Short mmCIF file of C-alpha atoms in Angstrom, two decimals:
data_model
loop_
_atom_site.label_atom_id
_atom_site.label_comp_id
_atom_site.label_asym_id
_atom_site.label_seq_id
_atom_site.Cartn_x
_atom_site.Cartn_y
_atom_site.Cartn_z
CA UNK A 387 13.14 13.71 11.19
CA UNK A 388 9.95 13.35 13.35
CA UNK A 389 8.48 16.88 12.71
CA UNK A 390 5.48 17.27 10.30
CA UNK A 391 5.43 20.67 8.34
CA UNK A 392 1.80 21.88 7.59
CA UNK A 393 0.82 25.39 5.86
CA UNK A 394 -0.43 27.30 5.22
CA UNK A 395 -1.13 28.25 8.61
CA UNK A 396 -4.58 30.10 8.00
CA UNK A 397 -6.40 30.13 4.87
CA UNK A 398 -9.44 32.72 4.34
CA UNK A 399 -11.92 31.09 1.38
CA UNK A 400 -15.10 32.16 -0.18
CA UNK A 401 -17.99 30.40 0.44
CA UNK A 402 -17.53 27.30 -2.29
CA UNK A 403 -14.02 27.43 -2.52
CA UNK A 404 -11.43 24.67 -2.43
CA UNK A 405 -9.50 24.94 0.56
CA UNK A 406 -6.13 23.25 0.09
CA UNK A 407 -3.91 22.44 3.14
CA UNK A 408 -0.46 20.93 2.49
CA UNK A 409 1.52 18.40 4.65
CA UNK A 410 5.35 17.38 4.46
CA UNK A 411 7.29 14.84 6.72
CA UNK A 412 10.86 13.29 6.34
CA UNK A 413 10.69 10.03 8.38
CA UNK A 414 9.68 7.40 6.10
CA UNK A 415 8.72 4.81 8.49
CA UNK A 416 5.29 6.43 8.91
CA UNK A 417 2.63 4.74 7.50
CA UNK A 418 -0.21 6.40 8.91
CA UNK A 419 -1.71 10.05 8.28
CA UNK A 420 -4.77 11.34 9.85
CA UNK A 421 -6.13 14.84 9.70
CA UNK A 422 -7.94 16.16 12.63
CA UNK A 423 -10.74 18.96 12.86
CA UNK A 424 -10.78 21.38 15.67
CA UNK A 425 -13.63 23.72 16.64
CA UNK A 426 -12.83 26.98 18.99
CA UNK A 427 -13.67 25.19 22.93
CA UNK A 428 -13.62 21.63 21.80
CA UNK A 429 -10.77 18.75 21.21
CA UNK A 430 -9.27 17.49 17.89
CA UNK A 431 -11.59 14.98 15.91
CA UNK A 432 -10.17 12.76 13.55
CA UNK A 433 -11.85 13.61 9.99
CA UNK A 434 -10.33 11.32 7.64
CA UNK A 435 -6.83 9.33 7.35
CA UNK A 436 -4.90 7.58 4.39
CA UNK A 437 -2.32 5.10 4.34
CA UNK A 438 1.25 5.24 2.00
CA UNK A 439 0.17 1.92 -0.22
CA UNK A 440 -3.14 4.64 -2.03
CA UNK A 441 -2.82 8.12 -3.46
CA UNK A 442 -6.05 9.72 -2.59
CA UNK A 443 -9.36 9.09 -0.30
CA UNK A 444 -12.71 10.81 -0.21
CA UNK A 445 -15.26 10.57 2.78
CA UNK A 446 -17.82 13.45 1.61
CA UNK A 447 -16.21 16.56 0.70
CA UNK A 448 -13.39 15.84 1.78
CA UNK A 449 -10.35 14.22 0.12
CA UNK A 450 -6.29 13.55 1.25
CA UNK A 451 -3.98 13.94 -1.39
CA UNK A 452 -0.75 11.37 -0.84
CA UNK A 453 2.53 11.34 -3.27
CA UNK A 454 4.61 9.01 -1.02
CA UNK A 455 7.88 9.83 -3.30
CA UNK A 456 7.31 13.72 -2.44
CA UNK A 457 6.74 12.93 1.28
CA UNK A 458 3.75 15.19 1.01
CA UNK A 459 -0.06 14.99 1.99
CA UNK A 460 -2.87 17.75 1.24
CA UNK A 461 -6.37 17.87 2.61
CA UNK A 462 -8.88 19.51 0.45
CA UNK A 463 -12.40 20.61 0.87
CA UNK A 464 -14.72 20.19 -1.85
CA UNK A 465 -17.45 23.12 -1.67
CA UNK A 466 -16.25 24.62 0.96
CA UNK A 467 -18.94 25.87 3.70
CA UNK A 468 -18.92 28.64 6.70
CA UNK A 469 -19.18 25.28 9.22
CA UNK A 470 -16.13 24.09 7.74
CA UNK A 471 -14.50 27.16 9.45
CA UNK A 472 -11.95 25.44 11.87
CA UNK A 473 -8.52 24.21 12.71
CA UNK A 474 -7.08 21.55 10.63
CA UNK A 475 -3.98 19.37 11.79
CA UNK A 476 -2.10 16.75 9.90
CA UNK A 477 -0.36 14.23 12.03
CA UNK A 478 1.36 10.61 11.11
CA UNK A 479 3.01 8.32 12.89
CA UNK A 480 5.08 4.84 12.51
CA UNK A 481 3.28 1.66 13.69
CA UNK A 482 2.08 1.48 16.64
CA UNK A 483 4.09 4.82 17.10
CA UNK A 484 2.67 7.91 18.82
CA UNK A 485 1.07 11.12 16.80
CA UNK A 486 3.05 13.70 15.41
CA UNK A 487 1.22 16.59 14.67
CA UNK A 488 2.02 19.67 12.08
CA UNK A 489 1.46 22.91 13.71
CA UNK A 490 -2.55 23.35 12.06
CA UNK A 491 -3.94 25.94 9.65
CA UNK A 492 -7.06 28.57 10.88
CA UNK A 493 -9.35 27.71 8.01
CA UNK A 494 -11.72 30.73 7.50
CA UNK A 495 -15.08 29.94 5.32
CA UNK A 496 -16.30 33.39 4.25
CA UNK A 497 -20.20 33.34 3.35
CA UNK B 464 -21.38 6.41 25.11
CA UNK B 465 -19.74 9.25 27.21
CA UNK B 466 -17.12 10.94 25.55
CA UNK B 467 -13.57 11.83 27.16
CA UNK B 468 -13.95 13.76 29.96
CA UNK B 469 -11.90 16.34 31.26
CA UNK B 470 -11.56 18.57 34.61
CA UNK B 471 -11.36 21.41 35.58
CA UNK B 472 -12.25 22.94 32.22
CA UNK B 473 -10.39 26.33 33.44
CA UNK B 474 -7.83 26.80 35.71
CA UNK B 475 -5.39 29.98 36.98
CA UNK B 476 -3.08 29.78 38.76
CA UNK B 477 0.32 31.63 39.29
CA UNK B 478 3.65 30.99 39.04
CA UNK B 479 5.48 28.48 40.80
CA UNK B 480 2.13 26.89 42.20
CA UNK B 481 1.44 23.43 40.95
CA UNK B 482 -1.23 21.79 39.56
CA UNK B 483 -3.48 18.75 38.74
CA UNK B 484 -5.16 17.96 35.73
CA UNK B 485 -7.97 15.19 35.65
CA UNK B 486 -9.23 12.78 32.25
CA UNK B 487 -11.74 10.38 32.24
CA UNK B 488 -11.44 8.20 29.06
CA UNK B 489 -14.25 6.90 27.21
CA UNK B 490 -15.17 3.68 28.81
CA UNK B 491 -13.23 0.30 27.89
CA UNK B 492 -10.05 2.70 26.53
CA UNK B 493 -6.86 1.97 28.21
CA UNK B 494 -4.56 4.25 26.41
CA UNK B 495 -4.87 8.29 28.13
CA UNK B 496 -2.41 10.61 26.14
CA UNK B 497 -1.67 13.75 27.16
CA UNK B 498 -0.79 16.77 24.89
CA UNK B 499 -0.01 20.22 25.08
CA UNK B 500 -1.73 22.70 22.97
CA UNK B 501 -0.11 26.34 22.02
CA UNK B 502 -0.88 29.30 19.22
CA UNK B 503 3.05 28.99 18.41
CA UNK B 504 4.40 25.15 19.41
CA UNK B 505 0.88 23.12 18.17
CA UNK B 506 -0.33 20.34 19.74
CA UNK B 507 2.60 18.45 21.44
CA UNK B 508 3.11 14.96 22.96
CA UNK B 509 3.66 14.67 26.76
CA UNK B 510 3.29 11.18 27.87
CA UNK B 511 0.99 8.28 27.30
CA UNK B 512 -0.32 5.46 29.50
CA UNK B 513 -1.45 2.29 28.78
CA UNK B 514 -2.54 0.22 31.75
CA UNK B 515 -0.87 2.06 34.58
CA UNK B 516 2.26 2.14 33.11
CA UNK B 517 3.67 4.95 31.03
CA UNK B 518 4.49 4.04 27.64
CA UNK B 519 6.16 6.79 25.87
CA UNK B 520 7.14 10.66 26.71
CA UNK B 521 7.78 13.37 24.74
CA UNK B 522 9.78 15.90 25.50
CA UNK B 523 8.99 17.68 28.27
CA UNK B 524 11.10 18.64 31.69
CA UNK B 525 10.32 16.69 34.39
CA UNK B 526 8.03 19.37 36.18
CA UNK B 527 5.24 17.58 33.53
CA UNK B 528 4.55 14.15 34.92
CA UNK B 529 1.38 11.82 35.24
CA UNK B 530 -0.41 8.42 36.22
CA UNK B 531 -3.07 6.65 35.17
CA UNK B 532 -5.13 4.39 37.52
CA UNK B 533 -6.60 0.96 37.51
CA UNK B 534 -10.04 2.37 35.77
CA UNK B 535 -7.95 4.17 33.32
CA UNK B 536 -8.82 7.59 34.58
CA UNK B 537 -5.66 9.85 34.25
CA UNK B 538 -4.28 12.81 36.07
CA UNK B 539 -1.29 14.59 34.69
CA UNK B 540 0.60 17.25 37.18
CA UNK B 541 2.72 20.14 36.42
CA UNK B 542 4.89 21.86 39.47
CA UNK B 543 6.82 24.95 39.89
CA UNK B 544 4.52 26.69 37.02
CA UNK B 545 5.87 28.61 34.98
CA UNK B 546 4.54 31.08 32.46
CA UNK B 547 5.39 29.40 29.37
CA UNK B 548 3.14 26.55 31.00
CA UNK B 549 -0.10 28.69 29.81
CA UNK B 550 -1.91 25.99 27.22
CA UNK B 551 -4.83 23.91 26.46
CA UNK B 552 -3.57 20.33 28.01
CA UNK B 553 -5.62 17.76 25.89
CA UNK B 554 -6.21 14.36 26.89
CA UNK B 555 -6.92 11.61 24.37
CA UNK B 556 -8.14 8.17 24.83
CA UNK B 557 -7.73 4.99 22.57
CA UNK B 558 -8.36 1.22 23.06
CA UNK B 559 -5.13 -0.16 22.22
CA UNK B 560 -2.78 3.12 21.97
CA UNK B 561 -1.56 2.30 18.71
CA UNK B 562 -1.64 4.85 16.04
CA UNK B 563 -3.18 3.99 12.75
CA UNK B 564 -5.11 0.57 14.55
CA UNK B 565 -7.44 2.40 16.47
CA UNK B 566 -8.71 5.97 16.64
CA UNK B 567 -7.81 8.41 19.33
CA UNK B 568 -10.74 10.99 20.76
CA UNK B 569 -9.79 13.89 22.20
CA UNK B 570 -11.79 15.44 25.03
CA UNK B 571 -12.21 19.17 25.09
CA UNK B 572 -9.26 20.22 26.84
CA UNK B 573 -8.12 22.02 29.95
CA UNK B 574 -7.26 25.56 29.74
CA UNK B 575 -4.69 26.65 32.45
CA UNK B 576 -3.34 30.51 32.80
CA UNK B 577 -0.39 31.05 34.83
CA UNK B 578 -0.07 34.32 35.80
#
């Protein structure tokens, strides 16, 4: 009940392209759900979180997806670039919980 | 302001040796986590401080332990390496520790080999 399913895990897009990344969790006392961006050599960075009580968020191009009855959470990248080209992870957690983390997706921008 | 600091940045070492792992959290955080990063398990949860006292652990055998000291600096250990123990070991730093109230930052990581 704590695990957090994320796929795909790698995604290849053309340069432009809508990269979609797709989250799932059971326990439904989490009420927090970041996404993280990971470059090859460096640590996670958060990128943008939602909460349960709103459906969708933008910051840029990038937007989270929530549908709180599904227990499901996307990430997608509007006009996609090759420095978007990256791990993503999903995590949530339960107040003042710790992180659980899906297992990330290799995203791939192709010029 | 500095960001999390980790050392070494590479390590090898073989099997059964143990070893020491060092993060320096970004200044005025008190929460150090510590996670384990692999190609097929993710990024897991090992343990987190908060004010020299450990305040959650994941599931890990007790070869994995740590400490954090009165600056907040944290070392985690591993002993009796095994292979299996090959990762990136992240380190992440917060004010308050709590998920969702304030934001964690990871530092770059730790690679060990155990050969």
């Amino acid at each position: 009940q704590q695990q957090v399913k994320q796929s795909p895990q790698s995604l290849i897009v053309q340069k432009g392209g809508i990269p979609i990344i797709n989250c799932a969790y059971e326990n439904t006392a989490f009420d927090y759900f970041p996404w993280y961006q990971q470059f090859p050599g460096k640590g996670p960075a958060l990128l943008i979180a939602i909460r349960p009580d709103v459906s969708e968020k933008k910051e840029g191009r990038f937007t989270i997806s929530f549908n709180k009855s599904a227990k499901q959470f996307s990430l997608h990248i509007m006009d996609s670039q090759p420095g978007d080209s990256a791990t993503y992870f999903c995590a949530a957690s339960s107040p003042g919980g710790k992180l659980i983390f899906g297992q990330g997706t290799e995203l791939s921008v192709k010029p | 302001k500095a960001g999390v600091t980790q050392t070494p940045r590479y390590l090898i070492k073989t099997r059964g040796q143990q070893v020491t792992l060092s993060c320096s959290p970004i200044s005025g955080h008190r929460s150090v986590s510590w996670y384990q990063q692999t190609p097929g398990q993710g990024l897991q949860f090992l343990f987190e401080y908060f004010s020299e006292t450990q305040r959650n652990k994941g599931n890990f055998p007790g070869r994995f332990s740590g400490r954090q000291f009165s600056n907040s600096r944290s070392e985690m250990n591993v002993s009796t390496l095994e292979l299996g123990d090959s990762a990136l070991y992240l380190c992440a730093s917060s004010i308050y520790g709590l998920a969702g109230l304030d934001t964690q930052y990871f530092g770059p990581g730790t690679r060990l080999t155990v050969l």
